PDB file of C-alpha atoms in Angstrom:
ATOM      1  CA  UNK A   1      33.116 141.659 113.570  1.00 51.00           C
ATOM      2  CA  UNK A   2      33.923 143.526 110.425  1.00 55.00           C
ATOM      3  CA  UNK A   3      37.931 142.410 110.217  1.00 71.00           C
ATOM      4  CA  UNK A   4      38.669 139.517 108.123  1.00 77.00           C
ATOM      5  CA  UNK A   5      40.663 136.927 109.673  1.00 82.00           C
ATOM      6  CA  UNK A   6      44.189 135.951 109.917  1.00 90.00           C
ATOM      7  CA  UNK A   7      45.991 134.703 106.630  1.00 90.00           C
ATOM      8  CA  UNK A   8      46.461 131.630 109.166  1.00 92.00           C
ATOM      9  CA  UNK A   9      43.278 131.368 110.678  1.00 92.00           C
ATOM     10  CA  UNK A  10      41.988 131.657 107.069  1.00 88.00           C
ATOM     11  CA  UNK A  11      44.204 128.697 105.846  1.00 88.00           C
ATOM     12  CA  UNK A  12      43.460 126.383 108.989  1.00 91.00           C
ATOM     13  CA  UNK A  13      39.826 126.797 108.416  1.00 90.00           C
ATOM     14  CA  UNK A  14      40.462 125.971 104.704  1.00 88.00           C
ATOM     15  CA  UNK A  15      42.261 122.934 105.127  1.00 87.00           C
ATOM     16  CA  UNK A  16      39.493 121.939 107.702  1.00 91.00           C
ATOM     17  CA  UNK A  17      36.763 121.882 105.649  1.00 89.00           C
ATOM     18  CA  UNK A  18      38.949 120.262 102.681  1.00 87.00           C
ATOM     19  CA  UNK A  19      39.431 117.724 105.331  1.00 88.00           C
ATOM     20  CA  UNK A  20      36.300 117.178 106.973  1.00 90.00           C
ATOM     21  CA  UNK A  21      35.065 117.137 103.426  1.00 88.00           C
ATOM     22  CA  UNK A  22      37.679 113.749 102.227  1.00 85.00           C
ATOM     23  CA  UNK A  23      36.928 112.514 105.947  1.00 89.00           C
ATOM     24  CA  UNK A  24      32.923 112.427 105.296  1.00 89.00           C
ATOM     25  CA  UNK A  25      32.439 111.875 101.501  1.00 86.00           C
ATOM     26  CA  UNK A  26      35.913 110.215 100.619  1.00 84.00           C
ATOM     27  CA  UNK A  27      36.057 111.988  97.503  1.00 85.00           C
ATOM     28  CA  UNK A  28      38.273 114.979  96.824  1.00 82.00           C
ATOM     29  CA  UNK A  29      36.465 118.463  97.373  1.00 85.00           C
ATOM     30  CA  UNK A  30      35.644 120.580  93.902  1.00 85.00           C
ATOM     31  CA  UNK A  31      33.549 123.208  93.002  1.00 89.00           C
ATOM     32  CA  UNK A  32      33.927 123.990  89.922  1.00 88.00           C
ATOM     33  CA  UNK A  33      33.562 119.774  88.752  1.00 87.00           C
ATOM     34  CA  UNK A  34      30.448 120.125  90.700  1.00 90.00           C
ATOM     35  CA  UNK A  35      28.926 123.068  88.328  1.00 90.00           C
ATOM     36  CA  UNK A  36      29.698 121.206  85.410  1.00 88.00           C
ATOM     37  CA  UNK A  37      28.207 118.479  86.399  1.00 91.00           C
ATOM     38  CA  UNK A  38      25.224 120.481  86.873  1.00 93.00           C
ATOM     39  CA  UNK A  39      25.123 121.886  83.649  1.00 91.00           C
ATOM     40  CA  UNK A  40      26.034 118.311  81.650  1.00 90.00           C
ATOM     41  CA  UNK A  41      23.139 117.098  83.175  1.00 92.00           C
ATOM     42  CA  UNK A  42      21.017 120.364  82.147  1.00 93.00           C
ATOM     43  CA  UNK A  43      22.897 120.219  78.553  1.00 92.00           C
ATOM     44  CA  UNK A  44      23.384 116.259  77.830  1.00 90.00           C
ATOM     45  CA  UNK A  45      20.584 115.005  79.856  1.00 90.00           C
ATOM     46  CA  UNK A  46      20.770 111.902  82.262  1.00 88.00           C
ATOM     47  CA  UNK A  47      24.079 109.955  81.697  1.00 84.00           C
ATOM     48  CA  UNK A  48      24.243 105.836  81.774  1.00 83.00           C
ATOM     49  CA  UNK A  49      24.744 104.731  84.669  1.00 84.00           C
ATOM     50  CA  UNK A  50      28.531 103.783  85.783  1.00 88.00           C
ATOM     51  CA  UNK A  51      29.073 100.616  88.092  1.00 86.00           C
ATOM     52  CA  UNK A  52      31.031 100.575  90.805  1.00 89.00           C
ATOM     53  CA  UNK A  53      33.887  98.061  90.732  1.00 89.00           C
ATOM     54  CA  UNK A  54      36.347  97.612  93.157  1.00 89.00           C
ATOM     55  CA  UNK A  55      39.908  97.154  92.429  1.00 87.00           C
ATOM     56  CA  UNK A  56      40.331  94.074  91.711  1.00 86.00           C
ATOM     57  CA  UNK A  57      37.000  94.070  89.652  1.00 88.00           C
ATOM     58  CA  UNK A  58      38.611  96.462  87.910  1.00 88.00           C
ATOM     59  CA  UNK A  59      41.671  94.666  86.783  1.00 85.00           C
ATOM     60  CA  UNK A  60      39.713  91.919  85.933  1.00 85.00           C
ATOM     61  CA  UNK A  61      37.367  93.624  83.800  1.00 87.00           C
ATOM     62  CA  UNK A  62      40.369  95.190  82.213  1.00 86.00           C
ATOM     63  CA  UNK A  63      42.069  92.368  81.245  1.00 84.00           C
ATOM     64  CA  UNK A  64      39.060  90.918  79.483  1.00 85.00           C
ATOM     65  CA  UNK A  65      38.763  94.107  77.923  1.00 87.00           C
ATOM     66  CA  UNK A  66      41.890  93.769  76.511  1.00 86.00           C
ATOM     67  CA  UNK A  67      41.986  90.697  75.443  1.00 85.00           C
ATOM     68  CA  UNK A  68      39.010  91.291  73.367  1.00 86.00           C
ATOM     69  CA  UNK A  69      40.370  94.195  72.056  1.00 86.00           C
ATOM     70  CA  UNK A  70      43.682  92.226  70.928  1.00 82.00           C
ATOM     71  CA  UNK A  71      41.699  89.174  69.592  1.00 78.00           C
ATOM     72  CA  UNK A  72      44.203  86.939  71.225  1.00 69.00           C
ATOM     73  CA  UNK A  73      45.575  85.636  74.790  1.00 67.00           C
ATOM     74  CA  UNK A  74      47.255  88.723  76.655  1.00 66.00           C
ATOM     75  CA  UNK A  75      48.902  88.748  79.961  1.00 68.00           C
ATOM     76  CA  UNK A  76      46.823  89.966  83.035  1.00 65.00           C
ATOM     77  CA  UNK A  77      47.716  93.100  83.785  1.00 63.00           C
ATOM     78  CA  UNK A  78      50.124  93.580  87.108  1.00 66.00           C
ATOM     79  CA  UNK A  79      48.494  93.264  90.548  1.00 66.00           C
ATOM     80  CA  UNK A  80      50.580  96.555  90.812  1.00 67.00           C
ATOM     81  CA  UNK A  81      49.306  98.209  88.396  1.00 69.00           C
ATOM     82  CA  UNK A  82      48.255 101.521  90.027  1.00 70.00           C
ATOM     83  CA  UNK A  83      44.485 101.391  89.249  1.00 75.00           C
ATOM     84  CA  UNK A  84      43.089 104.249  92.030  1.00 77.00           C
ATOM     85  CA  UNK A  85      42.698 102.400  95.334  1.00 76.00           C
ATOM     86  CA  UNK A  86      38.689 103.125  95.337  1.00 80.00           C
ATOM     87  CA  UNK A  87      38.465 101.903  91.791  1.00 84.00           C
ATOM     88  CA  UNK A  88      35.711 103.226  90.043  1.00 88.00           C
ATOM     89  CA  UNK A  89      32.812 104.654  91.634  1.00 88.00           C
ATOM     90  CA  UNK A  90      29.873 106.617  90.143  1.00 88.00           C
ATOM     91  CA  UNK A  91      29.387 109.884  89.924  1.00 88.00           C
ATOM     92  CA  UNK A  92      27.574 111.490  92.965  1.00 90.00           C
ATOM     93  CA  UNK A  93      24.432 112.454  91.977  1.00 90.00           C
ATOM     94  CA  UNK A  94      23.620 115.987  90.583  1.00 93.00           C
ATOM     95  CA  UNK A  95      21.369 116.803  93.699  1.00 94.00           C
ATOM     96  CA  UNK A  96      24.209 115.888  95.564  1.00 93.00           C
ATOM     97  CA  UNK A  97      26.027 119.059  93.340  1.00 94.00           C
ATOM     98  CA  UNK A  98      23.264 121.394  94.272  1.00 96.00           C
ATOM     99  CA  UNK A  99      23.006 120.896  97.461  1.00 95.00           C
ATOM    100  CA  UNK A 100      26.739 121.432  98.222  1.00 93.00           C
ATOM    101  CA  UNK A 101      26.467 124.662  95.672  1.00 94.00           C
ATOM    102  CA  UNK A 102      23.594 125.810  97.399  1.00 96.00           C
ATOM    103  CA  UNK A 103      25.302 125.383 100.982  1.00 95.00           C
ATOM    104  CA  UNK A 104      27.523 127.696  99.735  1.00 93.00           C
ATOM    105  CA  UNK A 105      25.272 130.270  99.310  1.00 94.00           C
ATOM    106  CA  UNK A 106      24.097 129.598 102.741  1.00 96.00           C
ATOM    107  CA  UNK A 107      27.427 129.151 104.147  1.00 93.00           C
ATOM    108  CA  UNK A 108      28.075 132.515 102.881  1.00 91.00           C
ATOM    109  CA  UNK A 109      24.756 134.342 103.552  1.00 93.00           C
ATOM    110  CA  UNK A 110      24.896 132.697 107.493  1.00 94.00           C
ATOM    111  CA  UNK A 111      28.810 134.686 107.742  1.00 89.00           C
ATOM    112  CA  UNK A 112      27.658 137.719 106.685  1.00 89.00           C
ATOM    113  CA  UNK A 113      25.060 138.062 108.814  1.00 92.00           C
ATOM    114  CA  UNK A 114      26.184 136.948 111.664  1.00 91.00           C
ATOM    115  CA  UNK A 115      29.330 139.133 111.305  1.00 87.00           C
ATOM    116  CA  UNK A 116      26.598 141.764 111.053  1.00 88.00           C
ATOM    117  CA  UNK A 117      28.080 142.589 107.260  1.00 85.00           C
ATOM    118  CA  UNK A 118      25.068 141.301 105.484  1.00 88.00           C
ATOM    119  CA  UNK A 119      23.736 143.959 102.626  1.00 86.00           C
ATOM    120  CA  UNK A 120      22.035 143.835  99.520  1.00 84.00           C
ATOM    121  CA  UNK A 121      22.924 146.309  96.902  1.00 77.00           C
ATOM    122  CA  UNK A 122      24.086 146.419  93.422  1.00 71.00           C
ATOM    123  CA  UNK A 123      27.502 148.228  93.687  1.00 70.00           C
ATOM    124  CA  UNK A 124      30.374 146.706  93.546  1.00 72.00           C
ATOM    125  CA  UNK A 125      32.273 148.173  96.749  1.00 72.00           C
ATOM    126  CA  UNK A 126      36.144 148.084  95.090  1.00 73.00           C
ATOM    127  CA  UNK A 127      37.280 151.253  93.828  1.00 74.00           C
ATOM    128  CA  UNK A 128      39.811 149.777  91.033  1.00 73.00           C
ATOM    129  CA  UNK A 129      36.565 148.075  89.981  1.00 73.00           C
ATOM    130  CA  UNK A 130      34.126 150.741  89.750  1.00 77.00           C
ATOM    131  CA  UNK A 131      36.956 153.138  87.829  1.00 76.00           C
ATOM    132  CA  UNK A 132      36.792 150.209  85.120  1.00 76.00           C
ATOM    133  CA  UNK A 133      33.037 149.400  85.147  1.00 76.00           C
ATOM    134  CA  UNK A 134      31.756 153.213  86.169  1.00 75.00           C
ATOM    135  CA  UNK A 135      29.385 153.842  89.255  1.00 72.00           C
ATOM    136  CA  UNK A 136      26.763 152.388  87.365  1.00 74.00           C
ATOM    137  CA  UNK A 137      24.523 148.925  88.226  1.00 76.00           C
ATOM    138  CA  UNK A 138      24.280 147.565  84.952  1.00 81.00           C
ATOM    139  CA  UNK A 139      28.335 148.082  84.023  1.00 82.00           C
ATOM    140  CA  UNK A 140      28.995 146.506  87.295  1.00 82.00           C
ATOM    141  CA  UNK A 141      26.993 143.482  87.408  1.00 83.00           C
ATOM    142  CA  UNK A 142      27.949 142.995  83.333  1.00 86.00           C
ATOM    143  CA  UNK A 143      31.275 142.970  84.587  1.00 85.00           C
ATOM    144  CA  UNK A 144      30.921 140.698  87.154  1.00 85.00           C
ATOM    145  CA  UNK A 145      29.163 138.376  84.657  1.00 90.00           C
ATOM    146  CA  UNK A 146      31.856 138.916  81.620  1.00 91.00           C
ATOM    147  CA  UNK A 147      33.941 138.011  84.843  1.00 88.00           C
ATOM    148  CA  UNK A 148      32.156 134.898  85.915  1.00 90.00           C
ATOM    149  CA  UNK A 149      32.009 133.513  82.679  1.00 92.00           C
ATOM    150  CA  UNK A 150      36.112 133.859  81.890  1.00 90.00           C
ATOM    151  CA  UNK A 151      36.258 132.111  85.657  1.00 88.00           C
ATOM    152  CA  UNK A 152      34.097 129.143  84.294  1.00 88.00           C
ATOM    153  CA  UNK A 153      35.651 129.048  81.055  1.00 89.00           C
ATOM    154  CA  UNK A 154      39.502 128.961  82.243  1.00 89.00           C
ATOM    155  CA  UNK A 155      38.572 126.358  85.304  1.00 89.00           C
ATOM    156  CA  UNK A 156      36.823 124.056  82.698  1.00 85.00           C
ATOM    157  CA  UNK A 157      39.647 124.671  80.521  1.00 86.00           C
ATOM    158  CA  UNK A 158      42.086 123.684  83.523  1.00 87.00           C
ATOM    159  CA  UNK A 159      39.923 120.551  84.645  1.00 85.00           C
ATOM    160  CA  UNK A 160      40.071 122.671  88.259  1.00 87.00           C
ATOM    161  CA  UNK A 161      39.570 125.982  90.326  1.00 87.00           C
ATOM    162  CA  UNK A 162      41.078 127.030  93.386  1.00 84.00           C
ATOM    163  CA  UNK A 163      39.431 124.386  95.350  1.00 83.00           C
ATOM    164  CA  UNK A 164      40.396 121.245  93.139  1.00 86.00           C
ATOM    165  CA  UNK A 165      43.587 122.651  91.949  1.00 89.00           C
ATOM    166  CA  UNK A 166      44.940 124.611  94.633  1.00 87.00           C
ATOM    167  CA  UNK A 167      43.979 123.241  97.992  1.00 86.00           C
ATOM    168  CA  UNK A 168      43.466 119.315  96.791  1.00 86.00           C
ATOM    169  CA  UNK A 169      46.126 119.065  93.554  1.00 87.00           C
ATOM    170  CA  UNK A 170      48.772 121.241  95.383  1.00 88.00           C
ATOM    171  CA  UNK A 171      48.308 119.339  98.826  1.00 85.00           C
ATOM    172  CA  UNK A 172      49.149 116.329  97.024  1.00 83.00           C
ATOM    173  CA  UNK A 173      51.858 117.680  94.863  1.00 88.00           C
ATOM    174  CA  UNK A 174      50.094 117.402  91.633  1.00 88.00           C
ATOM    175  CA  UNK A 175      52.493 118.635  88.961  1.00 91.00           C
ATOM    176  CA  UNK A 176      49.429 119.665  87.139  1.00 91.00           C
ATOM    177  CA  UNK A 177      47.766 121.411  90.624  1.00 91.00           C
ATOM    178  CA  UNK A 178      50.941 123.186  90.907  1.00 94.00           C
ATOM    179  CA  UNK A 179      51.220 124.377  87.405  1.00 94.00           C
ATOM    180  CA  UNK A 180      47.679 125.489  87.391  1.00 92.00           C
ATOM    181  CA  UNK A 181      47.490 127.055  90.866  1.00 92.00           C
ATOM    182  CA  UNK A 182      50.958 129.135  89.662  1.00 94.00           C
ATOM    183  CA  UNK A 183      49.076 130.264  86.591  1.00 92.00           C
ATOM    184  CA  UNK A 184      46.003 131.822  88.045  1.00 88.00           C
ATOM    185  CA  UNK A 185      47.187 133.013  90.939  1.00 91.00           C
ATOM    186  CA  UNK A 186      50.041 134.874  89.153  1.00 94.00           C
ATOM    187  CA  UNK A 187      47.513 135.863  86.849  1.00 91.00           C
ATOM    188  CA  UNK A 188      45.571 137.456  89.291  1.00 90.00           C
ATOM    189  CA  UNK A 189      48.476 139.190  91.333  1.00 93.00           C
ATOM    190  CA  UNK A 190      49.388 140.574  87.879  1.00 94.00           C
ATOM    191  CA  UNK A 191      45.791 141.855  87.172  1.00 87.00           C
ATOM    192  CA  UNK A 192      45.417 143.616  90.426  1.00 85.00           C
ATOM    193  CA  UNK A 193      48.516 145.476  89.710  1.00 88.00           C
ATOM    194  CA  UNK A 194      46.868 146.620  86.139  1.00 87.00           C
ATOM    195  CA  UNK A 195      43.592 147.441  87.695  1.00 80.00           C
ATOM    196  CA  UNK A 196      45.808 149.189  90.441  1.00 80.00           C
ATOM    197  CA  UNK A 197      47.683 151.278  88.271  1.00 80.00           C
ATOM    198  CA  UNK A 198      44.527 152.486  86.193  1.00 71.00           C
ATOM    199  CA  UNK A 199      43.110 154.145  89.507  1.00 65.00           C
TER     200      UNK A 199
ATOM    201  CA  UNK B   1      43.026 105.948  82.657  1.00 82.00           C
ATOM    202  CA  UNK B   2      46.014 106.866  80.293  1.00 82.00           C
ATOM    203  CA  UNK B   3      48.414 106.500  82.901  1.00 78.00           C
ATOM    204  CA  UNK B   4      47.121 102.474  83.836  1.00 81.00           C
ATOM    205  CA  UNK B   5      47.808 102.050  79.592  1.00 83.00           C
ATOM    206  CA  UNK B   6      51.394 103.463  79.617  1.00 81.00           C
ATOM    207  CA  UNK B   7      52.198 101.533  83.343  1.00 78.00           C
ATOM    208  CA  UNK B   8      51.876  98.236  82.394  1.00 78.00           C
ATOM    209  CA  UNK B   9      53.161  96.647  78.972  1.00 79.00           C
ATOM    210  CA  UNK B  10      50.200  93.818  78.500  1.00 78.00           C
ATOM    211  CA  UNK B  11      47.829  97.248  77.956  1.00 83.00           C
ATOM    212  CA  UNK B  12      50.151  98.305  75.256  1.00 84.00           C
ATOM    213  CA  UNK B  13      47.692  97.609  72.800  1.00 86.00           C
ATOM    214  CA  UNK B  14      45.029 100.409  73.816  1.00 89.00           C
ATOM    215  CA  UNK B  15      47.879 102.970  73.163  1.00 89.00           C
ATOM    216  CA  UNK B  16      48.919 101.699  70.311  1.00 88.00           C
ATOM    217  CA  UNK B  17      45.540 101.819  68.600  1.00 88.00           C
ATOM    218  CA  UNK B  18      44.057 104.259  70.210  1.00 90.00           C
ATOM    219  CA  UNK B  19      46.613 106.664  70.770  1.00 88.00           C
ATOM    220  CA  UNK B  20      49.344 106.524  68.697  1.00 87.00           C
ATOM    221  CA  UNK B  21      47.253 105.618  65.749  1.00 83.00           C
ATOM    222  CA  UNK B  22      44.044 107.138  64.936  1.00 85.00           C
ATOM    223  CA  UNK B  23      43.082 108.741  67.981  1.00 90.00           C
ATOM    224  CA  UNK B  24      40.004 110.119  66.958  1.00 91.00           C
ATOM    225  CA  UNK B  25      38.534 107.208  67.171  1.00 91.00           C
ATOM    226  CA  UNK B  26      39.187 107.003  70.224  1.00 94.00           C
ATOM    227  CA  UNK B  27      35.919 106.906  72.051  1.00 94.00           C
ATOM    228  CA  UNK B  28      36.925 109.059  75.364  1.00 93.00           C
ATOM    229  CA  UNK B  29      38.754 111.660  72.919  1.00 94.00           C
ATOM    230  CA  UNK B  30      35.623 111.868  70.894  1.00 94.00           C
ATOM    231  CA  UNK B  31      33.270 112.700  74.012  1.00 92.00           C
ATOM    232  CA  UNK B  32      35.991 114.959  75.273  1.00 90.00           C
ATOM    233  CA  UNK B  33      35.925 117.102  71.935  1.00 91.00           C
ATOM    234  CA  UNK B  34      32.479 117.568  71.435  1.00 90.00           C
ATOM    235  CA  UNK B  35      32.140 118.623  75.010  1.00 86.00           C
ATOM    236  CA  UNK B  36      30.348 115.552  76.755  1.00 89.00           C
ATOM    237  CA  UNK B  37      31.319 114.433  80.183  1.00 88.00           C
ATOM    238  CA  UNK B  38      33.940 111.415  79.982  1.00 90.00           C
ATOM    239  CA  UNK B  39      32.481 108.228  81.660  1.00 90.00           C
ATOM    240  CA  UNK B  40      35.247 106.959  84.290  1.00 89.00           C
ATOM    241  CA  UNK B  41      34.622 103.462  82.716  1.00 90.00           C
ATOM    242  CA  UNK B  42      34.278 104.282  79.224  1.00 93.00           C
ATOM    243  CA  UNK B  43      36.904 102.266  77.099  1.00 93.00           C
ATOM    244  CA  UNK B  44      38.692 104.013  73.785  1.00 94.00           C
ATOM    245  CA  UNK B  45      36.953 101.464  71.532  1.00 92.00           C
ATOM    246  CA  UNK B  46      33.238 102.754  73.021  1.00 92.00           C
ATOM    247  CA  UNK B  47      32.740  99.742  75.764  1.00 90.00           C
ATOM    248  CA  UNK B  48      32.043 100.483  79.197  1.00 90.00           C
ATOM    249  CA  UNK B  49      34.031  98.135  81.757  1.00 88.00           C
ATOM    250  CA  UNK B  50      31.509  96.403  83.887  1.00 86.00           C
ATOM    251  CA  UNK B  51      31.553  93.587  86.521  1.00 84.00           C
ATOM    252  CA  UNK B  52      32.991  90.861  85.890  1.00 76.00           C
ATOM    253  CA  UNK B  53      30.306  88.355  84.884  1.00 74.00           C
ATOM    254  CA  UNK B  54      28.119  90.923  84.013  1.00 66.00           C
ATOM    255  CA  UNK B  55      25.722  90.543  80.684  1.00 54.00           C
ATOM    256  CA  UNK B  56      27.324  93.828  78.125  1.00 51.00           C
TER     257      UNK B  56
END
């Protein structure tokens, strides 16, 4: 099986996992969060650790807070007032991160070879690519580095990648999601037409 | 947490002295800038919110 599947199938399977994934973990799937978490904890070192409060806890602990911040009496904040219905949890922890990066990696090495497409090599296999990077390994893979790196610096820049932004944010109408998902994918519609057009 | 500061009015006071004042100061900015992963229950003044009851 060489064909890659329906745009529908594709989707389905998509939404599955992003479902499975809220269904199993309760949190909201990401990828890109998940790398910088990694690399805080590389960078920073080990955070403090948060507490988990519920909601109520959390108004509570707001409101006295507050009222030390203000130095005097202030009115509890609103039983309404839309604190996230899990209140605060703590981060997962990074090998949590790793291990869902690393299934990845799997996830992707197990399709390939059972689809019988697995190969190693070091050419890229796109032709607008290699008339911009050259036939050569070491343009090619410095490309797909220089390529990488703009990918982690505009997700970190947009607090989301496809995964956060566009199948979480947009499936909950996130004015944000929406605006973010627009950009890069219009981005990259617009780039394959350049990199078309230079073949 | 922003948006639980501008929904309810007995909050005002975070925004209005950590926002709309100096808001460098503000703790959450601060670790933003400089690059630092934002604790979900870090205050603007610095404090973490914790249990209630709980020794700070």
């Amino acid at each position: 099986m060489t064909e890659r599947w329906p745009f529908w199938a594709g989707g389905l399977a998509l939404a599955g996992v992003m479902l499975l994934h809220w269904l199993t973990v309760h949190r909201m799937m990401s990828v890109s969060s998940r790398f910088s978490a990694v690399v805080d904890r590389v960078r920073w070192g080990r955070a403090e650790p948060v507490e988990a409060l519920s909601p109520e806890e959390l108004r509570e602990a707001l409101l006295a807070a507050t009222q030390a911040e203000a130095g005097v009496g202030v009115p509890a904040p609103p039983a309404s007032l839309p604190v996230p219905q899990e209140g605060i949890r703590p981060p997962q922890p990074v090998s949590t991160h790793l291990l869902f990066l690393g299934g990845l990696g799997v996830g992707g090495l197990l399709g390939a070879t059972l689809s019988g497409t697995f190969s190693v090599t070091t050419l890229l296999r796109s032709s607008e690519l290699e008339a911009l990077a050259g036939g050569s390994g070491p343009g090619q893979a410095a490309l797909l580095v220089g390529g990488g790196a703009l990918v982690g610096f505009g997700t970190r820049m947009a607090g989301g990648c496809t995964s956060g932004h566009g199948l979480c944010g947009v499936s909950r109408l996130q004015p944000g999601s929406l605006l973010a998902t627009a950009a890069f994918f219009g981005v990259g519609v617009a780039v394959s037409f350049a990199l078309a057009g230079l073949t | 947490m922003f948006e639980w500061f501008s929904l309810a009015a007995s909050l005002e006071v975070w925004k209005t002295n950590y926002c709309r004042a100096d808001f460098t100061r503000c703790a959450r900015f601060e670790a933003s800038a400089r690059g630092r992963p934002v604790a979900p229950n870090l205050l603007p003044n610095g404090s973490l919110l914790r249990k209630p009851g709980a020794r700070t």
